mmCIF file of C-alpha atoms and ligand atoms in Angstrom:
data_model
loop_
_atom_site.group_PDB
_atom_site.id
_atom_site.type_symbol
_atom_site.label_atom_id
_atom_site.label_comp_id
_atom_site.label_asym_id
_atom_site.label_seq_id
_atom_site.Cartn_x
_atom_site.Cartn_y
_atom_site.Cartn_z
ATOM 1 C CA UNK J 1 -4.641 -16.831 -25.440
ATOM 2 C CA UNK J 2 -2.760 -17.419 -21.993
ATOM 3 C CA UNK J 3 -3.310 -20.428 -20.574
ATOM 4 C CA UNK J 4 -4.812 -19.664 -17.045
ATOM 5 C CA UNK J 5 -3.667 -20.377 -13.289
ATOM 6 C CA UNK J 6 -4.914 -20.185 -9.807
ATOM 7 C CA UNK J 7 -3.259 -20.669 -6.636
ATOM 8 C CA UNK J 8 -3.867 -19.537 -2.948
ATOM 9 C CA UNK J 9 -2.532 -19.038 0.852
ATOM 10 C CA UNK J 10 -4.536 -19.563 3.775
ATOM 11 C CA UNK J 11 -4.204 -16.635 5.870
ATOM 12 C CA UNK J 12 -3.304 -17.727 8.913
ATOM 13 C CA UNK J 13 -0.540 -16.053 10.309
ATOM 14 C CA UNK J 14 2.322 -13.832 8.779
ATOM 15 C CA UNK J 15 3.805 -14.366 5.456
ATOM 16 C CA UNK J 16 7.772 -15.390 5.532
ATOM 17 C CA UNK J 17 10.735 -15.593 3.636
ATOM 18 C CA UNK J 18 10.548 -19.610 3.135
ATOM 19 C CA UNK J 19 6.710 -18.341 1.607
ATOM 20 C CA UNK J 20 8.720 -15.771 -0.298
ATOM 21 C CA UNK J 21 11.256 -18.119 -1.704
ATOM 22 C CA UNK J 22 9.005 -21.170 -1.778
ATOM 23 C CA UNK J 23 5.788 -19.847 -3.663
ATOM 24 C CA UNK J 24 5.527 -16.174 -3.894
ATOM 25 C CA UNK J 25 8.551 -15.662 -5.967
ATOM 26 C CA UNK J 26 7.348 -18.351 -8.565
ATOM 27 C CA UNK J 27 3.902 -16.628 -8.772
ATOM 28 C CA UNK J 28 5.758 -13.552 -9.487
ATOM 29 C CA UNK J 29 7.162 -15.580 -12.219
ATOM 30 C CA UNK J 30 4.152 -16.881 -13.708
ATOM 31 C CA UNK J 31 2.526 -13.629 -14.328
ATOM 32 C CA UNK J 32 3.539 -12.624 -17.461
ATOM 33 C CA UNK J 33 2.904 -16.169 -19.067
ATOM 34 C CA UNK J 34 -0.496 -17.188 -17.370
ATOM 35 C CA UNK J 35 -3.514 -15.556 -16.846
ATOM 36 C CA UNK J 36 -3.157 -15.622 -13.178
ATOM 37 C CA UNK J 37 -5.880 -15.932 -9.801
ATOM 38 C CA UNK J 38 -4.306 -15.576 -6.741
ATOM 39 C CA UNK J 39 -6.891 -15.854 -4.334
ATOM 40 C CA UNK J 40 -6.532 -15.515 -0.197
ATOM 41 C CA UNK J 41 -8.393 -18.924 1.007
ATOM 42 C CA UNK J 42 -9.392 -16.971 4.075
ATOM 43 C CA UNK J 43 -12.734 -19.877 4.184
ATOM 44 C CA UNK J 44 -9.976 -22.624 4.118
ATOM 45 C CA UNK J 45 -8.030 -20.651 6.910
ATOM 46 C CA UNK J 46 -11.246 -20.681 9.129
ATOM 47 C CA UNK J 47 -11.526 -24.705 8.798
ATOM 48 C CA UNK J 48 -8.670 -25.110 10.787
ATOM 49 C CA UNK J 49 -8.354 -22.257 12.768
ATOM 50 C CA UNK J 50 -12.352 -21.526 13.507
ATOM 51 C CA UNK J 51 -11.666 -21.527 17.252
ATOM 52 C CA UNK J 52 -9.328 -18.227 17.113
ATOM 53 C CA UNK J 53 -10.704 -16.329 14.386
ATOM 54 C CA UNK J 54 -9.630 -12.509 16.055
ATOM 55 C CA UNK J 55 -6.367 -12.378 13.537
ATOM 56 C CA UNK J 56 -8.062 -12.775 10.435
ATOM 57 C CA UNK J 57 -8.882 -9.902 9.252
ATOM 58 C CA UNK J 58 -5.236 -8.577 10.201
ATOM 59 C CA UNK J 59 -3.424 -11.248 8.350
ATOM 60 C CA UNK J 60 -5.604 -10.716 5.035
ATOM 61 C CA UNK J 61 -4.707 -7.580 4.673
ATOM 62 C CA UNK J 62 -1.445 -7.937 5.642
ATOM 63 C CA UNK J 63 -0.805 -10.903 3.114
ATOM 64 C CA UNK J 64 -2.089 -9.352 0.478
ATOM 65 C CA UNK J 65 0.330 -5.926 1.389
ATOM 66 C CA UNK J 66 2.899 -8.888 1.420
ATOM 67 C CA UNK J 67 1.890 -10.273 -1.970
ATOM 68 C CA UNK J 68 2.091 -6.766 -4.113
ATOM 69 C CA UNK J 69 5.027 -5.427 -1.978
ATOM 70 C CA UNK J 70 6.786 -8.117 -3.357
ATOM 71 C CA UNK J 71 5.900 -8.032 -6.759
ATOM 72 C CA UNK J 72 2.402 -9.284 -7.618
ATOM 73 C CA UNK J 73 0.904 -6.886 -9.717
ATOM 74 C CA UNK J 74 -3.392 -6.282 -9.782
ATOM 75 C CA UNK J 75 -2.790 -5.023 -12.887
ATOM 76 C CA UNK J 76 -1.789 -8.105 -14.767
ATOM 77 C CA UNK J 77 -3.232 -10.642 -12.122
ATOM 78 C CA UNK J 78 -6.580 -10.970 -10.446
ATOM 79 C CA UNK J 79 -6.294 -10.864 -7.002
ATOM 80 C CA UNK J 80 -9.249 -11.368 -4.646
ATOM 81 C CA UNK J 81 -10.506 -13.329 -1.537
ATOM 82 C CA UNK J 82 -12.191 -16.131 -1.686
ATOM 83 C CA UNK J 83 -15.171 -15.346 0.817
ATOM 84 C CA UNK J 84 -15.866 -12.366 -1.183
ATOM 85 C CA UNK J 85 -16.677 -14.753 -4.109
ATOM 86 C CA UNK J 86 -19.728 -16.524 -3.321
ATOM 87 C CA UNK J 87 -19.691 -18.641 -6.556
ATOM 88 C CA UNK J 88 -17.063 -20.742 -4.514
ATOM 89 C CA UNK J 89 -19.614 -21.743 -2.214
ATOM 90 C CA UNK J 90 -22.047 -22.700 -4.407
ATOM 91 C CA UNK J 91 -19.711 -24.634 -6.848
ATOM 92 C CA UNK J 92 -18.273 -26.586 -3.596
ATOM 93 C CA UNK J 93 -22.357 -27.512 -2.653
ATOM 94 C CA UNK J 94 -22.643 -29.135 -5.987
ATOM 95 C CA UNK J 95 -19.350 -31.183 -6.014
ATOM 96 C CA UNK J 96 -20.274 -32.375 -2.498
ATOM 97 C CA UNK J 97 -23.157 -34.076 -3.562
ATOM 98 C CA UNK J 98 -20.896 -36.187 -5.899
ATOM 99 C CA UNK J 99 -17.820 -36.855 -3.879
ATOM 100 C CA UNK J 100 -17.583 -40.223 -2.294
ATOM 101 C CA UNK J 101 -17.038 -40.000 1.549
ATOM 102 C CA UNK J 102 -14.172 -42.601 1.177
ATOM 103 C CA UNK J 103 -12.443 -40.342 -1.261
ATOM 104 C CA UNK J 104 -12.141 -37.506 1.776
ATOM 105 C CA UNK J 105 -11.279 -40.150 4.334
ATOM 106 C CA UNK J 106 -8.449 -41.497 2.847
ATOM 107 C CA UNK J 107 -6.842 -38.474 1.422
ATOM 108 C CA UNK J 108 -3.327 -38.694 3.058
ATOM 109 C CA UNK J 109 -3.332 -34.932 4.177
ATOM 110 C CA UNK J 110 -6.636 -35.185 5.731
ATOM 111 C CA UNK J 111 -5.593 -38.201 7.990
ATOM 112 C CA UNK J 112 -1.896 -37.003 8.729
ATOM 113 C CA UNK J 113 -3.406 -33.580 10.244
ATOM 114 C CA UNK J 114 -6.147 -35.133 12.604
ATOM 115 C CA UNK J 115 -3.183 -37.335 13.589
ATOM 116 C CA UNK J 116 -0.362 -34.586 13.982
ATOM 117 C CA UNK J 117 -1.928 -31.899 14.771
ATOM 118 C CA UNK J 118 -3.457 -32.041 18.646
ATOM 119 C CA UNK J 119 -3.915 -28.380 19.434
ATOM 120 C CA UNK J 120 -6.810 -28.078 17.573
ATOM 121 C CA UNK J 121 -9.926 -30.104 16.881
ATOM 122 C CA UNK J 122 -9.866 -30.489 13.251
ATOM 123 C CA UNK J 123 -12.681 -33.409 13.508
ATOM 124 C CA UNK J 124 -15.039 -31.403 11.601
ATOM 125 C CA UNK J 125 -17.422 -31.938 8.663
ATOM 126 C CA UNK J 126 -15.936 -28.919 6.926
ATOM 127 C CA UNK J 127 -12.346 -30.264 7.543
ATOM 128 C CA UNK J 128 -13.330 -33.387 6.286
ATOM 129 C CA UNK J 129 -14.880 -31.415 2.953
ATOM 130 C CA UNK J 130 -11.157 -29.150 2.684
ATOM 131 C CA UNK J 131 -10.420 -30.734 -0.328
ATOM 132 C CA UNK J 132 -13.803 -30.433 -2.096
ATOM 133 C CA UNK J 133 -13.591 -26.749 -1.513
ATOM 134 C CA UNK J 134 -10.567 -26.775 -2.899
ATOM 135 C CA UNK J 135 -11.658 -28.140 -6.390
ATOM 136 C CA UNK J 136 -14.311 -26.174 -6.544
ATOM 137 C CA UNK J 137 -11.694 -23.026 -6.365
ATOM 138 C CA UNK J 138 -9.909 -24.502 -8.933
ATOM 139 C CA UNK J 139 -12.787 -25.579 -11.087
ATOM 140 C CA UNK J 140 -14.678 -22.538 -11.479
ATOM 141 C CA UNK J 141 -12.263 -20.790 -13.445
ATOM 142 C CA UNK J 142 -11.411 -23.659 -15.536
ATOM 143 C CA UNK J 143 -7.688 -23.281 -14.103
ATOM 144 C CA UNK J 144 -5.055 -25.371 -16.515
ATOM 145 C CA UNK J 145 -2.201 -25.683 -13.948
ATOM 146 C CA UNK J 146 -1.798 -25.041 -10.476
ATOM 147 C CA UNK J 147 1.145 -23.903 -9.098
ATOM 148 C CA UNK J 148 1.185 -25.595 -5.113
ATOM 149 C CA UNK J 149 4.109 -27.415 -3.204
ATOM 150 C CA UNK J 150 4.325 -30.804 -2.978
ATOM 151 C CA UNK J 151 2.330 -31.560 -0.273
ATOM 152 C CA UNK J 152 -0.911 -30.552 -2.318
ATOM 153 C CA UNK J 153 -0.415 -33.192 -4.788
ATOM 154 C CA UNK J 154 -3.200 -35.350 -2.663
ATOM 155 C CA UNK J 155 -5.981 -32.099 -3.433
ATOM 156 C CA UNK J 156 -4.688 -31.483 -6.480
ATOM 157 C CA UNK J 157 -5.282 -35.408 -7.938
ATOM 158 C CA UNK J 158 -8.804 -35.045 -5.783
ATOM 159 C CA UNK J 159 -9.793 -32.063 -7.736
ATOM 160 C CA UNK J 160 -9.509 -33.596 -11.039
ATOM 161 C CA UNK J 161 -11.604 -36.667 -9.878
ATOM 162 C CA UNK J 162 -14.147 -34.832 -9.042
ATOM 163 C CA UNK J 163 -13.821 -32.622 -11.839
ATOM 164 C CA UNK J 164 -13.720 -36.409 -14.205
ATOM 165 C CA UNK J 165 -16.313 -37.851 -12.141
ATOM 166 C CA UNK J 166 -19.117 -34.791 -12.815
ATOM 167 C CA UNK J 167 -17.941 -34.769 -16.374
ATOM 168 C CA UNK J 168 -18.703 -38.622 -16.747
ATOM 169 C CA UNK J 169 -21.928 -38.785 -14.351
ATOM 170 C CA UNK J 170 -23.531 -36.275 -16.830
ATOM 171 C CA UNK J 171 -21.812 -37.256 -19.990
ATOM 172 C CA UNK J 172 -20.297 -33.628 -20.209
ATOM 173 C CA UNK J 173 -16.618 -32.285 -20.589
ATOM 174 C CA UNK J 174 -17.371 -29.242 -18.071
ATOM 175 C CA UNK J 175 -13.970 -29.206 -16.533
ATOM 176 C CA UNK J 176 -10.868 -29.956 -17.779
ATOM 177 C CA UNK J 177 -7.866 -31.611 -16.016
ATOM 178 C CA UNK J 178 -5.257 -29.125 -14.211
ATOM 179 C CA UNK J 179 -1.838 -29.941 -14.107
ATOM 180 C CA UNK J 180 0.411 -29.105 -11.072
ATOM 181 C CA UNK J 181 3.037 -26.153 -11.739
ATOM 182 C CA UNK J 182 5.401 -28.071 -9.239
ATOM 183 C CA UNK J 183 7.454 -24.889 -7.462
ATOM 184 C CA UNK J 184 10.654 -25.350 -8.358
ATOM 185 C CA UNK J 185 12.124 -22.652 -6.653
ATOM 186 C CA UNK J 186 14.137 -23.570 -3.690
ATOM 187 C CA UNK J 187 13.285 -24.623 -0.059
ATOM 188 C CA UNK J 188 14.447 -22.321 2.865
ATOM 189 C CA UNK J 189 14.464 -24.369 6.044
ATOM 190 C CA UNK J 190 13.830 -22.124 9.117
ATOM 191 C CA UNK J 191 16.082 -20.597 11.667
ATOM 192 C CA UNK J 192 16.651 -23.815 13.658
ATOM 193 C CA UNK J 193 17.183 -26.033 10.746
ATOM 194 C CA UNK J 194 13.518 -27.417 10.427
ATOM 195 C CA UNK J 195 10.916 -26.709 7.683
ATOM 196 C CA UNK J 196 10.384 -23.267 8.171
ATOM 197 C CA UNK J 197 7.106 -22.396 9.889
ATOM 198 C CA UNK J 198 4.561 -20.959 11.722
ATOM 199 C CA UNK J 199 4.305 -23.107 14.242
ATOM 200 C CA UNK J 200 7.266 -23.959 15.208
ATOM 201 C CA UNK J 201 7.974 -20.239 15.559
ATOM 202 C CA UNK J 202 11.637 -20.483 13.351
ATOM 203 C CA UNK J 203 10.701 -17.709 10.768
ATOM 204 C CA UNK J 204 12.107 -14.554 9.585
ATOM 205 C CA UNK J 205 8.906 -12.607 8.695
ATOM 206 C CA UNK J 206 8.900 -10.427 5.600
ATOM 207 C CA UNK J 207 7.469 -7.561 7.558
ATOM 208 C CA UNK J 208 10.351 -8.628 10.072
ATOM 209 C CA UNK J 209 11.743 -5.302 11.870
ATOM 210 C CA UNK J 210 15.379 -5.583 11.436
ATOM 211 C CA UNK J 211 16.643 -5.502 15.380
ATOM 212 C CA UNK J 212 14.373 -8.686 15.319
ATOM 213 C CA UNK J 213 16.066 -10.105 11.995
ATOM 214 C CA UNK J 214 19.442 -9.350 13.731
ATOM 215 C CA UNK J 215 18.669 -11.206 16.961
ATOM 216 C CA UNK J 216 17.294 -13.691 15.013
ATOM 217 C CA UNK J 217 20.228 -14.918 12.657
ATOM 218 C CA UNK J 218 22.728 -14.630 15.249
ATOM 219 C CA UNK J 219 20.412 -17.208 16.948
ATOM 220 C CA UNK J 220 20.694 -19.288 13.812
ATOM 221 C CA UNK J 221 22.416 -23.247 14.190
ATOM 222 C CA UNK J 222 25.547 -23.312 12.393
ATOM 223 C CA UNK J 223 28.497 -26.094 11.194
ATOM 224 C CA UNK J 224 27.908 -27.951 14.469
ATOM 225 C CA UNK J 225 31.175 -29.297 13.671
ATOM 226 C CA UNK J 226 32.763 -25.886 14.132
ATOM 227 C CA UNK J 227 33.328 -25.431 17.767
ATOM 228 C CA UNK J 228 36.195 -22.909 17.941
ATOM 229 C CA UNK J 229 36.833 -19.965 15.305
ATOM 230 C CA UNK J 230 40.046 -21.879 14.405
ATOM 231 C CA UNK J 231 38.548 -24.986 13.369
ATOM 232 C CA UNK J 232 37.955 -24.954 9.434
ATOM 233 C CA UNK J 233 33.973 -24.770 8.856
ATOM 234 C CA UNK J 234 31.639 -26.567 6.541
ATOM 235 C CA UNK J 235 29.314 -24.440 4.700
ATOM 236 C CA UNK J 236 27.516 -27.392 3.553
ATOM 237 C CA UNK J 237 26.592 -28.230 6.386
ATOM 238 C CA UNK J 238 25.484 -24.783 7.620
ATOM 239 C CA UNK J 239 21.822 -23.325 7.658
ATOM 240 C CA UNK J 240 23.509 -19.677 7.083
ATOM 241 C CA UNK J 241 25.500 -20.798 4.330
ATOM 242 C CA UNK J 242 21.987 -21.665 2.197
ATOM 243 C CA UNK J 243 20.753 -18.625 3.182
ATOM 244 C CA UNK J 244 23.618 -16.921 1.399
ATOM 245 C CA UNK J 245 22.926 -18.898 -1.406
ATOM 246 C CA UNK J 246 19.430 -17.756 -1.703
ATOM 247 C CA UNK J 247 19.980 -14.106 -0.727
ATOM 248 C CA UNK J 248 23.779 -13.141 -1.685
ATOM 249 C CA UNK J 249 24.384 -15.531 -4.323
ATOM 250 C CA UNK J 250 27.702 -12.934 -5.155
ATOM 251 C CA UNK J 251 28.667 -13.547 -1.762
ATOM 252 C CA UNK J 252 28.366 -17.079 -1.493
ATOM 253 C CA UNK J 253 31.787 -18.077 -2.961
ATOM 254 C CA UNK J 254 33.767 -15.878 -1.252
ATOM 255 C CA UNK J 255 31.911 -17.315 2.180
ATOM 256 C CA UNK J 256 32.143 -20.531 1.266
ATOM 257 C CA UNK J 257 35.997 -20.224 1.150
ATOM 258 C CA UNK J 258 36.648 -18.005 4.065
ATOM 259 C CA UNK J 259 34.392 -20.626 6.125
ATOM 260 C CA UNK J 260 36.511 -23.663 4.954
ATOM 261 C CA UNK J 261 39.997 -21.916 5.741
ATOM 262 C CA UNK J 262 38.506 -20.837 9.327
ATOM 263 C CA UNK J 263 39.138 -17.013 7.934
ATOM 264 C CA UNK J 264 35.495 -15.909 9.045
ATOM 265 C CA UNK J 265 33.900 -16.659 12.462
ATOM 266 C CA UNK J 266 30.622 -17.490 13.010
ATOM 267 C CA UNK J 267 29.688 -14.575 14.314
ATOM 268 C CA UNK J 268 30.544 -12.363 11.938
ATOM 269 C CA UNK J 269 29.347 -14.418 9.275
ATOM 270 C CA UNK J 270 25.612 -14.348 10.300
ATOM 271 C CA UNK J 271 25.912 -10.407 11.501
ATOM 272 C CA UNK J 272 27.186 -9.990 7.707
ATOM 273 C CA UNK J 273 23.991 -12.410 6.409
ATOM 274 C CA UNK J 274 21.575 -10.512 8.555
ATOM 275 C CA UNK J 275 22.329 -7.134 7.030
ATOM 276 C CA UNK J 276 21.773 -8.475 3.448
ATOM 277 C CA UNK J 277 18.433 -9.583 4.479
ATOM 278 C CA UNK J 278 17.574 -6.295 6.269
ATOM 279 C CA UNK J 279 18.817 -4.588 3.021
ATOM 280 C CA UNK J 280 16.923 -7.253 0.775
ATOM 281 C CA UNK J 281 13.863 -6.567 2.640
ATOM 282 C CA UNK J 282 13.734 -2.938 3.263
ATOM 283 C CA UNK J 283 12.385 -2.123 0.104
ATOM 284 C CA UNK J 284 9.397 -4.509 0.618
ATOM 285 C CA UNK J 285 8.724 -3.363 3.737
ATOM 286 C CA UNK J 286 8.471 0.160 2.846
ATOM 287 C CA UNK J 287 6.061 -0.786 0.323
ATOM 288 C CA UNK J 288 4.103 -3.078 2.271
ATOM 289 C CA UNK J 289 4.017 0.217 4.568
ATOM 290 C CA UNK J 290 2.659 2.667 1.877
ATOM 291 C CA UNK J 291 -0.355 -0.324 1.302
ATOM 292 C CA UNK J 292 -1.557 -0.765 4.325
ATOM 293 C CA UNK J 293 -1.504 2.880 5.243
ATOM 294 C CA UNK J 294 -3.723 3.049 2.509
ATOM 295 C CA UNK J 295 -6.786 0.737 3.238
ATOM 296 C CA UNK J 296 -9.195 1.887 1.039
ATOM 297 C CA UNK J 297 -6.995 0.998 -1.806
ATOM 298 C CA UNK J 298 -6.277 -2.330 -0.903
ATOM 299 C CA UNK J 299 -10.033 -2.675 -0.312
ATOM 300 C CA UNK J 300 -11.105 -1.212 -3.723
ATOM 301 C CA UNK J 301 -7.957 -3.149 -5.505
ATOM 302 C CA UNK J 302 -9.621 -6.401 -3.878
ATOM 303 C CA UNK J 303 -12.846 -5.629 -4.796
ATOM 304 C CA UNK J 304 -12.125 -5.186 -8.204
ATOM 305 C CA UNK J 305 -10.603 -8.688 -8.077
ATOM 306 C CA UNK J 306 -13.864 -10.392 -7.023
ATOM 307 C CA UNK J 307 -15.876 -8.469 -9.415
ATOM 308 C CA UNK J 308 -12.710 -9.918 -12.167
ATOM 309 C CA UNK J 309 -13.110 -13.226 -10.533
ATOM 310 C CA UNK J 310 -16.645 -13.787 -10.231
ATOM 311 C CA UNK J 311 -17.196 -12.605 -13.875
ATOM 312 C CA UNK J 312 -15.649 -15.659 -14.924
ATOM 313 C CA UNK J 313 -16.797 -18.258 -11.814
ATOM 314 C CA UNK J 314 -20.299 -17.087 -12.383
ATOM 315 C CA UNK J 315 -20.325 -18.286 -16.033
ATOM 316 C CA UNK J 316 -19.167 -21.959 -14.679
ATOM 317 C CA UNK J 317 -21.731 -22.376 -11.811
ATOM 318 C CA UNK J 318 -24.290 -21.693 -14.326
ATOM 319 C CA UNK J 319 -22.978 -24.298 -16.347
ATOM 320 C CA UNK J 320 -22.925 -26.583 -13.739
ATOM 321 C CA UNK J 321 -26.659 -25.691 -12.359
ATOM 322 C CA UNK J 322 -27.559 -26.365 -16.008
ATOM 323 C CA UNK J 323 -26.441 -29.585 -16.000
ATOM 324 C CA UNK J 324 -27.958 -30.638 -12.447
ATOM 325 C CA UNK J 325 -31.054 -29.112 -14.024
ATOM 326 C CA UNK J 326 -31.430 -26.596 -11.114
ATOM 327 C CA UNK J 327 -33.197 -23.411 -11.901
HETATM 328 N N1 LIG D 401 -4.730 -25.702 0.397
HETATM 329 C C1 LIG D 401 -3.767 -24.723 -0.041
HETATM 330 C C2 LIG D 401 -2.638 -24.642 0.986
HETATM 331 O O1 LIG D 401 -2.833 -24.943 2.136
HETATM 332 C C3 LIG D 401 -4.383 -23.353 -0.216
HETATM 333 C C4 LIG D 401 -5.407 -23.359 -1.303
HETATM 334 C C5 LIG D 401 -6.752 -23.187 -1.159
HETATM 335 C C6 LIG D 401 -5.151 -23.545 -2.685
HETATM 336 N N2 LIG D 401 -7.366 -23.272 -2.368
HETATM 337 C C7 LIG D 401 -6.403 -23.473 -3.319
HETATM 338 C C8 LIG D 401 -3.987 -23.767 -3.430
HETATM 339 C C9 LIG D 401 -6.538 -23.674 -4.714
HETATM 340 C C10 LIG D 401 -4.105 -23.940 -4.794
HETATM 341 C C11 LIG D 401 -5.379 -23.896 -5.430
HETATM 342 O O2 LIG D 401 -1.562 -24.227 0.626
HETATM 343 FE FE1 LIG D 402 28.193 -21.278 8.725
HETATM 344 FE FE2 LIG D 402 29.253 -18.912 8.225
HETATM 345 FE FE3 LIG D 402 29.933 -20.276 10.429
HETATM 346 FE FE4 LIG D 402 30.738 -21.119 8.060
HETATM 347 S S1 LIG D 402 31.291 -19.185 9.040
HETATM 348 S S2 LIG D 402 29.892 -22.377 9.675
HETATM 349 S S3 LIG D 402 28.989 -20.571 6.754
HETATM 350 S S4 LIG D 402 27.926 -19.426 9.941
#
């Protein structure tokens, strides 16, 4: 028997290549050894971003095209969205009557976001209850591991205390204790040299259109060091070289040396990087292409992955009802 996994991505904007590199290539990974869930957290997306809700839909769809375009396969993985699962609602109603308030309030990711983030107003009850939902995703398929970043640690640890703490309030072993599958793949860092992301609008999208990739590479911070082509460059220091690392690993050498003898210019360099990404993701994108052209299959493959999923979560919120002695 495979040990079992879930994971998920809030769908709140496009999917990139630091998600690609970061996440969705260790998924990819785990397939063949887990049983895997990889579930859209489109309810968790609405907890932050409930004021603008119009892209949702778009970026569901489009994140899932993402997700089998590059390699996740419904055939060996269940792949579904949470809202479409009800059982995750219910599941998260029961563990909120037994989570302590003070667990919530001092969960470090809950109080860094209501103090970092000032464009929205994330001083919510449901915001407050993120990481109860959370559990309850993990929980109600029993999952072993997880496989999250590290800044999910915090939910992680939260889900199996309130996974221990229903198990000891009702002298029961209901859930068991998942593990983190720490990614160990490697970090991208975006275009202008911080953590790639959304928000600070420093991405190469996967569904990037490669004029944009182009314009965006030769736009890319470099050896700051290296102010003339003569002067001999430092790859380590260089954003473009660790994108060569992660995407021409062949090439990277060779670069490395030409950039230290001042035998490649900038310029050049990145034009070179930006057609191995256009190349790398040109296959993806056609495939992405043939998914979403075809709707109704992406509908009927997702529907077959809450009917897959519930199966399963169904069987635990009964347990759990049991045990609260609902009816
Ligand atoms: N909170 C996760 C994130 O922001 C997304 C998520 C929702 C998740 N439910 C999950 C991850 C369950 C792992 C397991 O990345
Ligand atoms: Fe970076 Fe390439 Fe310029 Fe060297 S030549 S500093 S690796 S962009």
């Amino acid at each position: 028997m495979k040990k079992r996994i879930l994971s998920g991505m809030r769908p709140t904007g496009p999917l990139h290549i630091g998600h690609l590199v970061g996440a969705l290539n260790n998924w990819i990974k785990l397939q063949d050894e887990y049983e895997c869930f990889f579930m859209v957290a489109d309810w968790h997306a609405l907890m932050s971003e409930y004021e603008k809700p119009a892209s949702l839909k778009e970026n569901i769809l489009s994140n899932v095209a993402d997700w089998l375009a590059c390699g996740i396969s419904p055939r060996n993985s269940t792949v579904f969205i949470q809202s479409h699962v009800k059982e995750h609602l219910e599941l998260y109603m029961l563990f909120s009557f037994i989570t302590p308030l003070g667990w919530l309030e001092r969960c470090p990711t809950y109080k860094e976001q209501l103090r970092e983030v000032k464009n929205r107003d994330l001083s919510t009850y449901a915001f407050l209850g993120y990481p109860v939902l959370q559990a309850a995703d993990i929980l109600l398929y029993k999952a072993e591991a997880v496989p999250v970043g590290e800044d999910q640690l915090p939910h992680l640890e939260l889900a199996r205390e309130i996974g221990r703490r229903f198990n000891s309030l009702y002298k029961i072993g209901v859930f068991p204790e998942a593990q983190a599958l720490l990614t160990k793949s490697s970090r991208i860092l975006g275009l202008d040299g911080r953590k790639m992301s959304k928000s600070y609008d420093n991405f190469i999208a996967i569904s990037e259109k490669p004029e944009d990739i182009r314009r965006k590479i030769q736009g890319m911070f470099t050896d700051p060091l290296r102010v003339k082509l003569t002067d001999p460059g430092h790859p380590d220091k260089c954003n473009v070289h660790s994108y060569y690392a992660l995407f021409a690993p062949e090439r990277k050498k060779e670069i490395d040396e030409l950039c230290r003898n001042a035998k490649v210019g900038c310029t050049s360099c990145k034009r070179e990087l930006a057609e191995i990404l256009v190349k790398f993701l040109e296959p993806i994108q056609e495939k992405r292409q043939e998914l979403l052209k075809d709707k109704k299959g992406l509908l009927e493959m997702l529907g077959q992955g809450s009917e897959k999923a519930s199966a399963v979560a169904r069987k635990t919120v009964n347990e759990a009802k049991e045990v609260l002695n609902l009816m």
